Coordinates of C-alpha atoms in Angstrom, one line a residue:
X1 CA 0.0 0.0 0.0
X2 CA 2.7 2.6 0.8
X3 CA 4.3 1.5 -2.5
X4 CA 1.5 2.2 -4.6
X5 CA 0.8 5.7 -2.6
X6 CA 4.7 6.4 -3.6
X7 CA 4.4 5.1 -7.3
X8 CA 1.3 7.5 -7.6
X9 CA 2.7 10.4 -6.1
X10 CA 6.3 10.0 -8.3
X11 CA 3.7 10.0 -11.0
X12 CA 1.5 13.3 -9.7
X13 CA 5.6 14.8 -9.1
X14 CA 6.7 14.0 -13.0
X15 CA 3.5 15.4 -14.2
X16 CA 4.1 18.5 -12.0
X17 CA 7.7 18.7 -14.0
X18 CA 6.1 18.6 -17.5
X19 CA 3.9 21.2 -16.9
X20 CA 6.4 23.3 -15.7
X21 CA 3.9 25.0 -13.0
X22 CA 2.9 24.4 -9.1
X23 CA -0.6 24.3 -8.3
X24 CA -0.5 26.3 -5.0
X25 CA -1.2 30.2 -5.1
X26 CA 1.8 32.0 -4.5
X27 CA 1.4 34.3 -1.1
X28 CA 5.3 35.9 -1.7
X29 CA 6.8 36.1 -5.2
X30 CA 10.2 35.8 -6.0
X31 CA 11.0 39.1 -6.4
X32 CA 10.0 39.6 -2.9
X33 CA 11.9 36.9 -1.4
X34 CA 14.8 37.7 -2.6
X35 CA 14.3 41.0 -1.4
X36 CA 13.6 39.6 2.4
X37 CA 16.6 37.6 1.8
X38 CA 19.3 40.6 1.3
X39 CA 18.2 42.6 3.6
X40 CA 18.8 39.7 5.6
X41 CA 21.7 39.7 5.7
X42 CA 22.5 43.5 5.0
X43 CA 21.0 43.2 8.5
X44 CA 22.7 40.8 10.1
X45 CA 26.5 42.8 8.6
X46 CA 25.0 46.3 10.6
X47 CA 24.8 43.9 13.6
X48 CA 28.0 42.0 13.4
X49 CA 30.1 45.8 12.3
X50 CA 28.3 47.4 15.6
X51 CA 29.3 45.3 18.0
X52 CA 31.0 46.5 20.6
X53 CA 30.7 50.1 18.8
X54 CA 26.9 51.0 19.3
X55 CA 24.7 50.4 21.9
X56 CA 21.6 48.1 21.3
X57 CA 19.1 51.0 20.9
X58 CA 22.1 52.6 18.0
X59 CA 21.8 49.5 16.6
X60 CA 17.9 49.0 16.5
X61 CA 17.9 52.5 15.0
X62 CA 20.2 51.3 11.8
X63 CA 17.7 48.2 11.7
X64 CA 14.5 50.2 11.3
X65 CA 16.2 52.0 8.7
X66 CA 16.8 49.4 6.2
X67 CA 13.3 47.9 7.4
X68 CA 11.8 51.1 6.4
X69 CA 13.0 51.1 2.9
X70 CA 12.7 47.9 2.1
X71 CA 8.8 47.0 3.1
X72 CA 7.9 50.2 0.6
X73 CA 9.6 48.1 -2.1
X74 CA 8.1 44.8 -0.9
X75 CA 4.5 46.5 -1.5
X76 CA 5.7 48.2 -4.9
X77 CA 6.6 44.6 -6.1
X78 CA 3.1 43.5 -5.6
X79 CA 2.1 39.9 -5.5
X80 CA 0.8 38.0 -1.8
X81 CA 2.5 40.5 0.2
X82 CA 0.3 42.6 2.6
X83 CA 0.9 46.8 1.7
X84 CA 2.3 47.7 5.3
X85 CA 2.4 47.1 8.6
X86 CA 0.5 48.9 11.6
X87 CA 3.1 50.7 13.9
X88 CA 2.4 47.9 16.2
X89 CA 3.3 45.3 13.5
X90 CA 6.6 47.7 12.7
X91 CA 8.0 47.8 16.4
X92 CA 7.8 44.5 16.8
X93 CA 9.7 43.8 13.4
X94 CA 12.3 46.0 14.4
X95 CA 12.9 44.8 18.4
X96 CA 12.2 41.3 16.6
X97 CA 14.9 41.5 13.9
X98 CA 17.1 43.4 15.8
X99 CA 16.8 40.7 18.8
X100 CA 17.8 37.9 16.7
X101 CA 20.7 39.0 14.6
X102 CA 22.5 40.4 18.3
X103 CA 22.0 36.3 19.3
X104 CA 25.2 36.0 17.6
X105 CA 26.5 35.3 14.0
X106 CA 25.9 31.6 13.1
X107 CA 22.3 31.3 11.1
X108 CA 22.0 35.1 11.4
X109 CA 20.3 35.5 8.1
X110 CA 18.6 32.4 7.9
X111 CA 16.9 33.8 11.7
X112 CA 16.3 37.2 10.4
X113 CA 14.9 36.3 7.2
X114 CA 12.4 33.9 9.0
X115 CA 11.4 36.7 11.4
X116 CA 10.7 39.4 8.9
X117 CA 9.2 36.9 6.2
X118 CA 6.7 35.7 8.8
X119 CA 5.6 39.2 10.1
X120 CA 5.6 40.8 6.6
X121 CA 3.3 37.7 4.9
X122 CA 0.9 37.9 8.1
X123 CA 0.5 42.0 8.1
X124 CA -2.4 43.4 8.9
X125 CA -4.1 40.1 8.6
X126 CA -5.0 39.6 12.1
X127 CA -3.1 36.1 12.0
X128 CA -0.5 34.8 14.7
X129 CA 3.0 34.7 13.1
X130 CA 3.3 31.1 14.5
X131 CA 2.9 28.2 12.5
X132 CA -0.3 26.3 12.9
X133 CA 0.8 22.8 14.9
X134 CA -1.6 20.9 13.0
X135 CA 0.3 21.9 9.6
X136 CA 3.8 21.3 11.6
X137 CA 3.1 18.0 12.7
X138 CA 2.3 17.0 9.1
X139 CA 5.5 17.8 8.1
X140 CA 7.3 16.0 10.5
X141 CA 8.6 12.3 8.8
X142 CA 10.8 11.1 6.5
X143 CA 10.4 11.8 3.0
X144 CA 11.5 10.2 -0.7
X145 CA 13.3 13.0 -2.7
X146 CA 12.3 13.1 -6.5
X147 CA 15.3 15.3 -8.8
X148 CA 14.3 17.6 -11.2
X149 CA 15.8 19.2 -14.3
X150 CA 18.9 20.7 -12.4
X151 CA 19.1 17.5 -9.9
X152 CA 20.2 17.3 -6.3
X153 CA 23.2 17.8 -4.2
X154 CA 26.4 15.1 -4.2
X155 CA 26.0 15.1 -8.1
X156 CA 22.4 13.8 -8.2
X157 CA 21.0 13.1 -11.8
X158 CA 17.9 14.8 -13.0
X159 CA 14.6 13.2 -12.4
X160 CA 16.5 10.5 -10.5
X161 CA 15.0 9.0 -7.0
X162 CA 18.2 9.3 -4.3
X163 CA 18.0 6.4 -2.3
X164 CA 19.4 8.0 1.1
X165 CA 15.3 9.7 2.5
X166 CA 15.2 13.8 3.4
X167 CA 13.6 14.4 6.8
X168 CA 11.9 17.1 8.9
X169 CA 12.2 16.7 12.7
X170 CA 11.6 19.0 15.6
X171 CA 13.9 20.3 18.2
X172 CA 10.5 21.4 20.3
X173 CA 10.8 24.8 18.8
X174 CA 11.7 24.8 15.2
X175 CA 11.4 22.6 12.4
X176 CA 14.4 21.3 10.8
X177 CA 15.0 19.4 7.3
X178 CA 17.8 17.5 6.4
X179 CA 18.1 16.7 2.7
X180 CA 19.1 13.5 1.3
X181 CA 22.6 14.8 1.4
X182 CA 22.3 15.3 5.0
X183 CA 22.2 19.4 5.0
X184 CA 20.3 21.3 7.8
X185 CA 18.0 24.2 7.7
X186 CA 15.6 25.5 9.6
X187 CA 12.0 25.2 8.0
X188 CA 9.4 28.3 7.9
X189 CA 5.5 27.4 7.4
X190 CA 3.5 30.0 5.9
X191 CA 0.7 31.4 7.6
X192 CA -1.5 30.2 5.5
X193 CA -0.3 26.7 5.6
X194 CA 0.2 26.8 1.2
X195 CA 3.8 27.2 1.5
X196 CA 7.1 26.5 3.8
X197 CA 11.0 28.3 2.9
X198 CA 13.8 26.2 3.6
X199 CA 17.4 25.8 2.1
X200 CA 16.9 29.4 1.1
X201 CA 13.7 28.7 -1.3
X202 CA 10.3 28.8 -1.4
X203 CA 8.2 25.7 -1.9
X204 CA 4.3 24.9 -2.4
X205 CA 2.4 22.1 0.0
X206 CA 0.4 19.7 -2.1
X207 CA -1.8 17.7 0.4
X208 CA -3.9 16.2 -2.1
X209 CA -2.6 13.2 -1.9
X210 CA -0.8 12.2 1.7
X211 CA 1.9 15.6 1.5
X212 CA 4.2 16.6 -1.4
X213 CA 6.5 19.5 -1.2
X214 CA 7.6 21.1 -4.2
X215 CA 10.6 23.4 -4.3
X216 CA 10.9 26.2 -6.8
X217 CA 14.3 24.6 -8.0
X218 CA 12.0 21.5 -9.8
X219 CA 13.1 18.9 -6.8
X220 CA 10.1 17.1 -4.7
X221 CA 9.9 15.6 -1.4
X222 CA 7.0 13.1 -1.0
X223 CA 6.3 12.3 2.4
X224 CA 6.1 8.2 3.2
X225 CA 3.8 6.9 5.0

């Protein structure tokens, strides 16, 4: 039975590549991302260059700065994005973003982009910024990886099926993916439960049929049962 559940969903995944298109609404589009993603880590440089230069309040200050800028372009770029936040929404951005990149420098941007990604996709929305635990514990499992057109990591082929699974585990706080390679990265669960970010990419949440994740880069993980 879990063969035949796997056979079908390699077969939904393949259909998915010739298509060329994922079937979930996009709530941020690339453009936006990308944007989230350097000032990331223009972020997380004004933090690391003020230590032991500024005090914390200097350094908020140079944070609200770039966040000030940059959520005018996120709203220019249209898309899923909300137009702005409330002051309310703003503050806690900044104290937020600012918070998490003086923790120290290892994951800095990967912390801060996960901060302002889930406080800019829910604003003004009257949602919590916290993933849904129903939507978390789905994802938790192991998970067969299907390659596509640019394959995977360690020289994987295109449209190949790595034999070594991916995962998604929780350390009680976070959720955390390991690819079939074996690389980390913290995973971020949209709002709206359409969409998670990990390994620095967006990717669409097919639970149609048991739980596919699709990754912008073409590769699929199919959760087994």
């Amino acid at each position: 039975m879990a063969s035949s559940k796997i056979a079908l969903g390699i077969c939904i995944v393949l259909f998915g590549f010739i298509c060329g298109r994922f079937a979930a609404a996009d709530p941020l589009n690339p453009e936006q991302i990308k944007l989230i993603s350097d000032t990331a880590a223009s972020i997380c440089n004004t933090i690391k260059d003020a230590k032991g230069q500024k005090t914390s309040l200097q350094v908020e200050g140079d944070v609200r700065a770039q966040l000030t800028g940059v959520l005018g372009k996120i709203a220019d770029l249209g898309g899923g994005a909300k137009g702005g936040l409330s002051k309310e929404e703003f503050e806690g951005l900044s104290r937020d973003a600012t918070a998490t990149g003086l923790e120290g420098d290892r994951g800095c941007r990967e912390r801060v982009f996960n901060k302002m990604w889930e406080r800019i996709a829910t604003a003004g929305s009257g949602q919590t910024p916290t993933a849904t635990q129903d939507i978390a514990q789905q994802l938790i499992g192991r998970y067969q990886v299907v390659l596509g057109p640019k394959g995977g990591c360690n020289g994987g082929a295109p449209y190949s099926y790595p034999s070594n699974p991916a995962r998604i585990t929780s350390d009680g706080v976070n959720l955390i993916a390991f690819n079939e390679c074996g690389a980390r990265t913290l995973v971020q669960i949209h709002p709206a439960g359409r969409q998670i970010f990990f390994y620095n990419e967006r990717a669409d949440l097919d639970l149609s049929n048991g739980l596919l994740i699709r990754a912008e880069d073409g590769n699929s993980w199919l959760k087994i049962p």
